[in-house]
Coordinates of C-alpha atoms in Angstrom, one line a residue:
Chain A
X1348 CA -18.5 -17.9 22.5
X1349 CA -17.4 -21.0 20.7
X1350 CA -13.8 -20.5 21.7
X1351 CA -12.5 -23.7 20.0
X1352 CA -14.3 -22.8 16.8
X1353 CA -12.8 -19.3 16.8
X1354 CA -9.3 -20.6 17.5
X1355 CA -9.6 -23.2 14.7
X1356 CA -10.9 -20.6 12.3
X1357 CA -8.0 -18.2 13.1
X1358 CA -5.4 -20.9 12.7
X1359 CA -6.9 -21.7 9.2
X1360 CA -6.9 -18.0 8.3
X1361 CA -3.2 -17.7 9.2
X1362 CA -2.4 -20.8 7.1
X1363 CA -4.3 -19.2 4.2
X1364 CA -2.3 -16.0 4.7
X1365 CA 1.1 -17.8 4.7
X1366 CA 0.6 -20.8 2.5
X1367 CA 1.1 -19.1 -0.9
X1368 CA 4.3 -17.3 0.2
X1369 CA 5.6 -20.5 1.7
X1370 CA 4.9 -22.5 -1.4
X1371 CA 6.7 -19.9 -3.5
X1372 CA 9.8 -20.1 -1.3
X1373 CA 9.8 -23.9 -1.2
X1374 CA 9.5 -24.1 -5.0
X1375 CA 12.4 -21.7 -5.6
X1376 CA 14.6 -24.7 -4.5
X1377 CA 12.8 -27.2 -6.7
X1378 CA 14.7 -28.9 -9.5
X1379 CA 11.7 -29.4 -11.8
X1380 CA 11.2 -26.5 -14.1
X1381 CA 7.5 -26.8 -15.0
X1382 CA 5.5 -29.0 -12.8
X1383 CA 4.7 -28.7 -9.1
X1384 CA 6.0 -32.1 -8.1
X1385 CA 9.0 -32.0 -5.9
X1386 CA 12.0 -33.5 -7.8
X1387 CA 14.9 -32.5 -5.6
X1388 CA 16.7 -29.6 -4.1
X1389 CA 18.7 -27.1 -6.2
X1390 CA 20.2 -23.7 -6.0
X1391 CA 20.3 -23.4 -9.8
X1392 CA 17.6 -20.8 -10.0
X1393 CA 19.6 -18.5 -7.7
X1394 CA 22.8 -19.0 -9.7
X1395 CA 20.9 -18.1 -12.8
X1396 CA 19.7 -14.9 -11.2
X1397 CA 23.2 -13.7 -10.6
X1398 CA 24.0 -14.2 -14.3
X1399 CA 21.0 -12.2 -15.4
X1400 CA 22.5 -8.8 -16.1
X1401 CA 19.1 -7.1 -16.8
X1402 CA 17.9 -8.3 -13.4
X1403 CA 21.0 -7.2 -11.6
X1404 CA 20.7 -3.7 -13.2
X1405 CA 17.1 -3.4 -12.1
X1406 CA 18.2 -4.6 -8.6
X1407 CA 20.8 -1.8 -8.5
X1408 CA 18.2 0.8 -9.6
X1409 CA 15.7 -0.4 -7.0
X1410 CA 18.3 -0.2 -4.2
X1411 CA 19.5 3.3 -5.2
X1412 CA 16.0 4.6 -5.5
X1413 CA 14.9 3.1 -2.2
X1414 CA 17.9 4.6 -0.4
X1415 CA 17.8 8.1 -2.0
X1416 CA 14.1 8.5 -1.7
X1417 CA 14.2 7.4 1.9
X1418 CA 17.0 9.7 2.8
X1419 CA 15.4 12.7 1.1
X1420 CA 11.9 12.0 2.5
X1421 CA 13.3 11.5 6.0
X1422 CA 15.0 15.0 5.8
X1423 CA 11.7 16.5 4.4
X1424 CA 9.7 14.6 7.0
X1425 CA 11.9 15.8 9.9
X1426 CA 11.8 19.4 8.8
X1427 CA 8.0 19.3 8.3
X1428 CA 7.3 17.5 11.6
X1429 CA 9.5 20.0 13.4
X1430 CA 7.7 23.0 11.9
X1431 CA 4.3 21.4 12.7
X1432 CA 5.4 20.7 16.3
X1433 CA 7.0 24.1 16.9
X1434 CA 5.0 26.7 15.0
X1435 CA 1.5 27.8 14.3
X1436 CA 0.9 29.1 10.8
X1437 CA -1.9 29.9 8.4
X1438 CA -3.4 26.8 6.8
X1439 CA -1.7 24.4 9.2
X1440 CA -4.7 22.1 9.4
X1441 CA -5.2 22.1 5.7
X1442 CA -1.5 21.4 5.2
X1443 CA -1.6 18.5 7.7
X1444 CA -4.5 16.8 5.9
X1445 CA -2.8 17.5 2.5
X1446 CA 0.2 15.6 3.8
X1447 CA -2.0 12.5 4.3
X1448 CA -3.5 12.5 0.8
X1449 CA -0.6 10.6 -0.9
X1450 CA -1.3 7.7 1.6
X1451 CA -5.0 7.3 0.8
X1452 CA -4.8 8.1 -2.9
X1453 CA -4.7 4.9 -5.0
X1454 CA -1.2 4.4 -6.5
X1455 CA -2.6 4.3 -10.0
X1456 CA -3.8 7.9 -9.6
X1457 CA -0.4 9.1 -8.4
X1458 CA 1.5 7.2 -11.1
X1459 CA -0.7 8.5 -14.0
X1460 CA -0.8 12.0 -12.6
X1461 CA 3.0 12.1 -12.5
X1462 CA 3.3 10.5 -15.9
X1463 CA 1.1 13.3 -17.4
X1464 CA 3.0 15.9 -15.4
X1465 CA 6.5 14.7 -16.5
X1466 CA 5.5 14.5 -20.1
X1467 CA 3.9 17.9 -20.1
X1468 CA 7.0 19.6 -18.7
X1469 CA 9.3 17.5 -20.9
X1470 CA 11.0 15.8 -18.1
X1471 CA 12.7 12.7 -19.3
X1472 CA 11.3 9.5 -17.8
X1473 CA 13.9 7.5 -16.1
X1474 CA 15.8 7.2 -12.8
X1475 CA 15.0 10.8 -11.6
X1476 CA 11.4 10.7 -12.5
X1477 CA 10.9 7.5 -10.5
X1478 CA 12.9 8.9 -7.6
X1479 CA 10.8 12.1 -7.5
X1480 CA 7.6 10.0 -7.8
X1481 CA 8.6 7.8 -4.9
X1482 CA 9.5 10.7 -2.6
X1483 CA 6.0 12.2 -3.2
X1484 CA 4.5 9.3 -1.3
X1485 CA 7.3 8.1 1.0
X1486 CA 7.4 11.7 2.3
X1487 CA 3.9 11.4 3.6
X1488 CA 4.8 8.3 5.6
X1489 CA 8.0 9.7 7.1
X1490 CA 6.2 12.9 8.2
X1491 CA 3.5 10.8 9.8
X1492 CA 5.9 8.6 11.7
X1493 CA 8.3 11.4 12.8
X1494 CA 5.4 13.6 13.8
X1495 CA 4.2 10.9 16.1
X1496 CA 7.6 10.8 17.7
X1497 CA 7.6 14.6 18.2
X1498 CA 4.3 14.5 20.0
X1499 CA 5.9 12.2 22.6
X1500 CA 8.8 14.4 23.5
X1501 CA 9.0 17.1 26.2
X1502 CA 8.3 20.6 24.7
X1503 CA 10.8 22.2 27.0
X1504 CA 14.0 20.4 26.1
X1505 CA 14.9 22.8 23.4
X1506 CA 14.3 25.9 25.6
X1507 CA 16.3 24.2 28.4
X1508 CA 19.2 23.7 26.0
X1509 CA 19.1 27.3 24.9
X1510 CA 18.9 28.5 28.6
X1511 CA 22.0 26.5 29.2
X1512 CA 23.8 28.5 26.5
X1513 CA 23.2 26.4 23.3
X1514 CA 22.6 28.2 20.0
X1515 CA 19.3 27.3 18.4
X1516 CA 21.2 25.2 15.9
X1517 CA 23.0 23.3 18.6
X1518 CA 19.8 22.9 20.6
X1519 CA 18.2 21.4 17.5
X1520 CA 21.2 19.2 16.7
X1521 CA 21.9 17.9 20.2
X1522 CA 18.6 18.1 22.1
X1523 CA 15.8 17.7 19.4
X1524 CA 17.4 15.3 16.9
X1525 CA 18.5 12.7 19.5
X1526 CA 15.1 12.5 21.1
X1527 CA 13.4 11.8 17.8
X1528 CA 16.1 9.5 16.4
X1529 CA 14.1 6.3 16.9
X1530 CA 11.3 7.9 14.8
X1531 CA 13.8 8.9 12.1
X1532 CA 15.2 5.4 11.9
X1533 CA 11.8 3.8 11.8
X1534 CA 10.7 6.3 9.2
X1535 CA 13.7 5.5 7.0
X1536 CA 13.1 1.8 7.1
X1537 CA 9.4 2.0 6.4
X1538 CA 10.0 4.4 3.6
X1539 CA 12.7 2.0 2.3
X1540 CA 10.2 -0.9 2.3
X1541 CA 7.5 1.1 0.6
X1542 CA 9.8 2.3 -2.1
X1543 CA 11.4 -1.1 -2.5
X1544 CA 8.0 -2.8 -2.9
X1545 CA 6.4 -0.1 -5.1
X1546 CA 5.4 -1.4 -8.5
X1547 CA 2.5 0.8 -9.8
X1548 CA 4.0 4.2 -9.5
X1549 CA 7.4 3.0 -10.9
X1550 CA 5.6 1.3 -13.7
X1551 CA 4.0 4.5 -15.0
X1552 CA 6.9 6.9 -14.4
X1553 CA 10.0 4.8 -15.3
X1554 CA 10.0 5.1 -19.1
X1555 CA 11.9 2.6 -21.3
X1556 CA 15.5 2.6 -20.1
X1557 CA 15.1 2.4 -16.3
X1558 CA 13.4 -0.6 -14.7
X1559 CA 13.1 -1.2 -10.9
X1560 CA 13.1 -4.7 -9.7
X1561 CA 9.3 -5.1 -9.3
X1562 CA 8.8 -3.7 -12.8
X1563 CA 11.3 -6.3 -14.1
X1564 CA 9.6 -9.0 -12.1
X1565 CA 6.2 -8.0 -13.6
X1566 CA 7.5 -8.4 -17.1
X1567 CA 8.8 -11.8 -16.2
X1568 CA 5.5 -12.8 -14.6
X1569 CA 3.6 -11.9 -17.8
X1570 CA 5.7 -14.6 -19.5
X1571 CA 4.3 -17.3 -17.1
X1572 CA 5.4 -19.3 -14.1
X1573 CA 9.2 -19.8 -13.9
X1574 CA 11.3 -20.9 -11.0
X1575 CA 13.7 -18.0 -11.5
X1576 CA 10.8 -15.7 -10.5
X1577 CA 10.3 -17.9 -7.4
X1578 CA 13.9 -17.3 -6.6
X1579 CA 13.9 -13.5 -7.1
X1580 CA 10.5 -13.3 -5.2
X1581 CA 12.1 -15.2 -2.3
X1582 CA 15.0 -12.6 -2.2
X1583 CA 12.5 -9.7 -2.4
X1584 CA 10.4 -11.2 0.4
X1585 CA 13.4 -11.7 2.6
X1586 CA 14.6 -8.1 2.2
X1587 CA 11.1 -6.8 3.2
X1588 CA 10.9 -9.3 6.1
X1589 CA 14.4 -8.5 7.4
X1590 CA 13.8 -4.7 7.3
X1591 CA 10.5 -5.3 9.1
X1592 CA 12.2 -7.3 11.8
X1593 CA 14.7 -4.5 12.3
X1594 CA 11.9 -2.0 12.7
X1595 CA 10.1 -4.1 15.3
X1596 CA 13.3 -5.0 17.2
X1597 CA 14.3 -1.4 17.2
X1598 CA 10.9 -0.1 18.4
X1599 CA 10.9 -2.8 21.2
X1600 CA 14.4 -1.7 22.3
X1601 CA 13.3 1.9 22.6
X1602 CA 10.0 1.3 24.3
X1603 CA 11.0 -1.7 26.4
Chain B
X262 CA 16.3 34.7 24.1
X263 CA 14.3 37.2 22.1
X264 CA 16.8 37.2 19.3
X265 CA 16.5 33.5 19.0
X266 CA 12.7 33.7 18.8
X267 CA 13.1 36.0 15.7
X268 CA 15.6 33.6 14.1
X269 CA 13.0 30.8 14.7
X270 CA 10.4 32.8 12.8
X271 CA 12.7 33.1 9.8
X272 CA 13.6 29.4 10.2
X273 CA 9.9 28.4 10.0
X274 CA 9.8 29.1 6.3
X275 CA 13.0 27.3 5.7
X276 CA 11.6 24.2 7.4
X277 CA 8.3 24.3 5.6
X278 CA 9.0 25.5 2.1
X279 CA 10.7 22.3 0.8
X280 CA 7.9 20.0 1.7
X281 CA 5.1 22.4 0.7
X282 CA 6.9 22.8 -2.7
X283 CA 7.3 19.1 -3.1
X284 CA 3.8 18.0 -2.2
X285 CA 2.2 20.8 -4.3
X286 CA 4.4 20.2 -7.4
X287 CA 4.7 16.5 -7.4
X288 CA 1.4 15.4 -6.0
X289 CA -1.3 18.1 -6.0
X290 CA -0.6 19.6 -9.5
X291 CA -0.2 16.1 -11.2
X292 CA -3.5 14.8 -9.7
X293 CA -5.4 18.0 -10.7
X294 CA -3.7 18.0 -14.1
X295 CA -5.1 14.5 -14.7
X296 CA -8.6 15.6 -13.7
X297 CA -8.3 18.5 -16.2
X298 CA -7.1 16.2 -19.0
X299 CA -10.4 14.4 -18.7
X300 CA -12.1 17.4 -20.4
X301 CA -9.7 17.7 -23.3
X302 CA -9.7 16.0 -26.7
X303 CA -7.2 13.2 -27.5
X304 CA -4.1 14.1 -29.5
X305 CA -3.2 12.2 -32.6
X306 CA -0.1 10.5 -31.2
X307 CA -0.9 10.4 -27.5
X308 CA -1.1 13.5 -25.4
X309 CA -4.0 16.0 -25.8
X310 CA -5.5 18.7 -27.9
X311 CA -6.5 21.6 -25.7
X312 CA -10.2 21.8 -26.8
X313 CA -12.8 21.5 -24.1
X314 CA -15.0 18.4 -24.6
X315 CA -17.3 16.0 -22.6
X316 CA -16.8 13.2 -25.0
X317 CA -14.6 11.2 -22.6
X318 CA -17.4 11.1 -20.1
X319 CA -20.0 10.0 -22.7
X320 CA -17.6 7.3 -23.9
X321 CA -17.8 5.8 -20.4
X322 CA -21.4 4.9 -21.1
X323 CA -20.4 3.0 -24.2
X324 CA -21.6 -0.6 -24.0
X325 CA -18.0 -1.8 -23.9
X326 CA -17.0 0.3 -20.9
X327 CA -20.0 0.8 -18.6
X328 CA -20.3 -3.0 -18.1
X329 CA -16.7 -3.2 -17.0
X330 CA -17.1 -0.2 -14.7
X331 CA -20.2 -1.7 -13.1
X332 CA -18.6 -5.0 -12.7
X333 CA -15.6 -3.4 -11.1
X334 CA -17.8 -1.8 -8.5
X335 CA -19.6 -5.2 -7.9
X336 CA -16.2 -6.9 -7.5
X337 CA -14.9 -4.2 -5.1
X338 CA -18.1 -4.3 -3.0
X339 CA -18.0 -8.1 -2.8
X340 CA -14.4 -8.0 -1.9
X341 CA -14.9 -5.5 0.9
X342 CA -17.8 -7.6 2.4
X343 CA -15.8 -10.9 2.1
X344 CA -12.8 -9.3 3.8
X345 CA -15.1 -7.9 6.6
X346 CA -16.8 -11.3 7.2
X347 CA -13.5 -13.2 7.2
X348 CA -11.5 -10.6 9.0
X349 CA -13.9 -9.8 11.9
X350 CA -13.5 -13.1 13.7
X351 CA -9.7 -12.9 13.4
X352 CA -9.7 -9.3 14.8
X353 CA -12.1 -10.4 17.6
X354 CA -9.9 -13.4 18.4
X355 CA -6.7 -11.3 18.7
X356 CA -8.4 -8.8 20.9
X357 CA -9.7 -11.4 23.3
X358 CA -6.2 -12.8 23.9
X359 CA -5.2 -12.1 27.5
X360 CA -1.4 -12.5 27.1
X361 CA 0.0 -9.3 25.7
X362 CA 2.9 -11.0 23.9
X363 CA 0.6 -13.5 22.1
X364 CA -1.5 -10.5 21.1
X365 CA 1.6 -8.7 19.7
X366 CA 2.8 -11.8 17.9
X367 CA -0.5 -12.3 16.2
X368 CA -0.7 -8.7 15.1
X369 CA 2.8 -8.9 13.6
X370 CA 1.7 -12.1 11.8
X371 CA -1.2 -10.2 10.3
X372 CA 1.0 -7.2 9.2
X373 CA 3.9 -9.3 7.8
X374 CA 2.4 -10.4 4.5
X375 CA 1.1 -6.9 4.1
X376 CA 4.7 -5.6 4.1
X377 CA 5.8 -8.0 1.4
X378 CA 5.5 -7.2 -2.3
X379 CA 2.0 -7.1 -3.7
X380 CA 3.2 -8.4 -7.1
X381 CA 4.8 -11.4 -5.5
X382 CA 1.8 -12.2 -3.3
X383 CA -0.3 -12.3 -6.4
X384 CA 2.2 -14.3 -8.4
X385 CA 2.2 -16.9 -5.6
X386 CA -1.4 -17.7 -6.6
X387 CA -0.3 -18.4 -10.1
X388 CA 2.0 -21.1 -8.7
X389 CA -0.9 -22.5 -6.8
X390 CA -3.7 -22.3 -9.3
X391 CA -2.0 -23.0 -12.6
X392 CA -2.8 -26.0 -14.7
X393 CA 0.5 -27.5 -13.6
X394 CA 0.1 -25.7 -10.2
X395 CA 0.2 -27.2 -6.8
X396 CA -3.6 -27.6 -6.4
X397 CA -4.1 -29.4 -9.7
X398 CA -1.0 -31.6 -9.1
X399 CA -2.3 -32.7 -5.7
X400 CA -5.8 -33.3 -6.9
X401 CA -4.4 -35.3 -9.9
X402 CA -2.1 -37.4 -7.7
X403 CA -5.0 -38.2 -5.4
X404 CA -6.8 -39.3 -8.5
X405 CA -9.7 -36.9 -7.8
X406 CA -9.4 -35.4 -11.2
X407 CA -8.1 -36.7 -14.6
X408 CA -7.7 -33.3 -16.3
X409 CA -6.5 -30.2 -14.7
X410 CA -9.2 -27.8 -13.5
X411 CA -9.1 -24.4 -15.1
X412 CA -8.6 -22.2 -12.0
X413 CA -6.1 -19.6 -13.2
X414 CA -7.2 -16.8 -15.5
X415 CA -10.8 -16.9 -14.3
X416 CA -13.0 -14.4 -12.4
X417 CA -12.7 -16.7 -9.4
X418 CA -8.9 -16.4 -9.4
X419 CA -9.2 -12.6 -9.4
X420 CA -11.7 -12.5 -6.6
X421 CA -9.5 -14.8 -4.6
X422 CA -6.4 -12.8 -5.3
X423 CA -8.2 -9.6 -4.2
X424 CA -9.5 -11.2 -1.1
X425 CA -6.0 -12.6 -0.2
X426 CA -4.2 -9.3 -0.8
X427 CA -6.7 -7.0 1.1
X428 CA -7.6 -9.2 4.0
X429 CA -4.9 -7.8 6.3
X430 CA -6.0 -4.2 5.5
X431 CA -9.3 -4.7 7.3
X432 CA -8.1 -6.7 10.3
X433 CA -6.0 -3.9 11.8
X434 CA -8.8 -1.2 12.0
X435 CA -11.2 -3.8 13.2
X436 CA -8.8 -4.9 15.9
X437 CA -8.1 -1.4 17.1
X438 CA -11.8 -0.6 17.4
X439 CA -12.7 -4.0 19.1
X440 CA -9.7 -3.6 21.4
X441 CA -11.0 -0.2 22.7
X442 CA -14.3 -1.6 23.9
X443 CA -14.5 -1.7 27.7
X444 CA -14.4 -5.4 28.6
X445 CA -16.7 -4.7 31.5
X446 CA -19.5 -4.1 29.1
X447 CA -19.4 -7.8 28.1
X448 CA -19.7 -8.8 31.7
X449 CA -22.5 -6.3 32.3
X450 CA -24.4 -7.6 29.3
X451 CA -24.0 -11.2 30.5
X452 CA -25.0 -10.2 34.1
X453 CA -28.2 -8.7 32.7
X454 CA -29.0 -12.0 31.0
X455 CA -27.8 -11.3 27.5
X456 CA -26.7 -14.4 25.7
X457 CA -23.2 -14.4 24.0
X458 CA -24.9 -13.8 20.7
X459 CA -27.0 -10.9 22.0
X460 CA -23.9 -9.4 23.6
X461 CA -22.1 -9.6 20.3
X462 CA -24.9 -8.1 18.3
X463 CA -25.9 -5.4 20.8
X464 CA -22.5 -4.5 22.3
X465 CA -19.5 -5.6 20.3
X466 CA -20.8 -5.0 16.8
X467 CA -22.3 -1.4 17.3
X468 CA -19.2 -0.3 19.3
X469 CA -16.8 -1.5 16.6
X470 CA -18.7 0.4 13.9
X471 CA -15.9 2.9 13.3
X472 CA -13.4 0.1 12.6
X473 CA -15.9 -1.6 10.3
X474 CA -16.2 1.6 8.2
X475 CA -12.5 2.4 8.1
X476 CA -11.8 -1.2 7.2
X477 CA -14.3 -1.3 4.4
X478 CA -12.9 2.0 3.1
X479 CA -9.4 0.7 3.1
X480 CA -10.4 -2.4 1.1
X481 CA -12.9 -0.8 -1.3
X482 CA -10.9 2.2 -2.6
X483 CA -7.7 0.3 -3.6
X484 CA -9.7 -2.6 -5.0
X485 CA -11.5 -0.1 -7.3
X486 CA -8.2 1.1 -8.8
X487 CA -6.6 -2.4 -8.9
X488 CA -5.1 -3.6 -12.2
X489 CA -2.3 -5.9 -11.2
X490 CA -4.4 -8.7 -9.8
X491 CA -6.9 -8.9 -12.8
X492 CA -3.9 -8.5 -15.1
X493 CA -2.0 -11.5 -13.6
X494 CA -4.7 -13.8 -12.4
X495 CA -7.6 -12.9 -14.6
X496 CA -8.4 -13.7 -18.2
X497 CA -10.1 -11.5 -20.8
X498 CA -13.4 -11.7 -18.8
X499 CA -11.9 -10.3 -15.6
X500 CA -11.0 -6.8 -16.9
X501 CA -11.4 -4.0 -14.3
X502 CA -11.4 -0.2 -14.6
X503 CA -7.7 -0.2 -13.7
X504 CA -6.9 -2.4 -16.7
X505 CA -8.6 -0.1 -19.2
X506 CA -6.9 2.9 -17.6
X507 CA -3.5 1.2 -18.1
X508 CA -4.3 0.4 -21.7
X509 CA -5.4 4.0 -22.4
X510 CA -2.1 5.3 -21.2
X511 CA 0.3 2.7 -22.4
X512 CA -1.2 1.2 -25.6
X513 CA -4.3 2.9 -26.8
X514 CA -2.8 6.3 -26.0
X515 CA -6.1 8.0 -25.3
X516 CA -5.0 9.9 -22.3
X517 CA -8.1 12.0 -21.8
X518 CA -10.3 9.0 -21.7
X519 CA -7.9 7.3 -19.3
X520 CA -8.1 10.4 -17.1
X521 CA -11.9 10.3 -17.3
X522 CA -11.8 6.8 -16.0
X523 CA -9.5 7.8 -13.1
X524 CA -12.0 10.6 -12.4
X525 CA -14.6 7.9 -11.6
X526 CA -12.2 6.3 -9.1
X527 CA -11.4 9.7 -7.5
X528 CA -15.1 10.6 -7.4
X529 CA -15.9 7.3 -5.6
X530 CA -13.0 8.0 -3.2
X531 CA -14.5 11.5 -2.5
X532 CA -18.1 10.1 -1.9
X533 CA -16.9 7.3 0.3
X534 CA -14.7 9.6 2.3
X535 CA -17.5 12.2 2.9
X536 CA -19.9 9.4 3.8
X537 CA -17.4 8.1 6.3
X538 CA -16.9 11.6 7.8
X539 CA -20.7 12.2 8.1
X540 CA -21.1 8.8 9.8
X541 CA -18.2 9.5 12.2
X542 CA -19.7 12.9 13.1
X543 CA -23.2 11.4 13.5
X544 CA -21.8 8.8 15.8
X545 CA -19.8 11.3 17.8
X546 CA -23.0 13.2 18.7

């Protein structure tokens, strides 16, 4: 068709997608506090971040929650995917579709449902409620990713290992796990990114004492534009981008 | 061998029980609980009184609320259509690339912003649209305007923020359905005298229908439940269902009414999903 027109359009669309993020990053190095005129390079906003104890506490919370929720959901995901790959059981199809529901359900529904649930059973809102809440959706992603990997491996490797004298545990540990390892690592990283970025579910389930980084950033944003938010945003963006690049690089190494 | 098979059978439960327990306890029960709460009376200090009532659903038709609900649906539909219109050419462009590595790079470029924090992508627009923001500063310095334009905290800012955040959601399903079309069909259509436009309308568009539906679904549902974007970029005129829900749970403490509002979102999800399934089945015939 109009090849030139289509190319130009796509380039403009990509500029549109990247411009806001780029501006944010650039202005995190701007000396001027209020206006958007460039008045010189500074790292002040980053220094200030590292003196903000509230922020550092929420950073720590976010890191712990992202790591623990990813670890637990990778273990759950591996077990579930293995069971789905290996066995037939009653309600398998229903269970498989149930596993996908946390992905399509809007976050606000999960967040509020869990808030009601925790309050009803008198579970104190804080670190553990956020951790549990995160696992209930990261688990859906890890199962999906690891299951895909299971579908790609040879069904006979486990039997072959057993025929060669391995116990079922050894066969699982030394034949199955290594073949799905790339899936496990990808699942861990993607789960990490999703938990790290989550705001809505944490917002409803975190209570007063515990704040994750996005919840903290949200309360800062409500106060208006501030270069410190630009700086923390840049760091958050970088973490997500670096994790993403690791996933891509890793997948390429495996497939290529 | 046989002994091991028996061990496996016992193992099956050990592998399944943790995740079944988790998803039932921490996903299924909470969501159902919330739907049940919609039929209870509100408690005095938050929480509920366990008396059956339909008052939360009649409250929805209150002047104050039904307008917001209606507007949310309009905004969500508009956003889905805008994303479709803007995203289709991009998806089409990527699928026509002959070089596989260019194709992959472009796809990664589409996915990347989608993997960064939603909150931050929205905040970035505050930096651009504010009275002292980049757009106003540039226009002022170019002497196009004397006073800053009110861009932030308007319905326009909300619609823009929604469009920006959800555009990548629609490009991926569109791409995967356009990519699957047999390229020889384009040649066949051209050989038979079809113009490029006719080929597009009669070949590409109908064959990418499933991607269009999936994409619209992926934009429409989360937009319906959105509250961050109107909260950050919108003013008092840009309130959406999600904002009322948030208020009912965190400030007004009318949990049953908040639950009834979420009921609407879940109901819309159910309707759109069944519609999508029916269309998919119909197309498969």
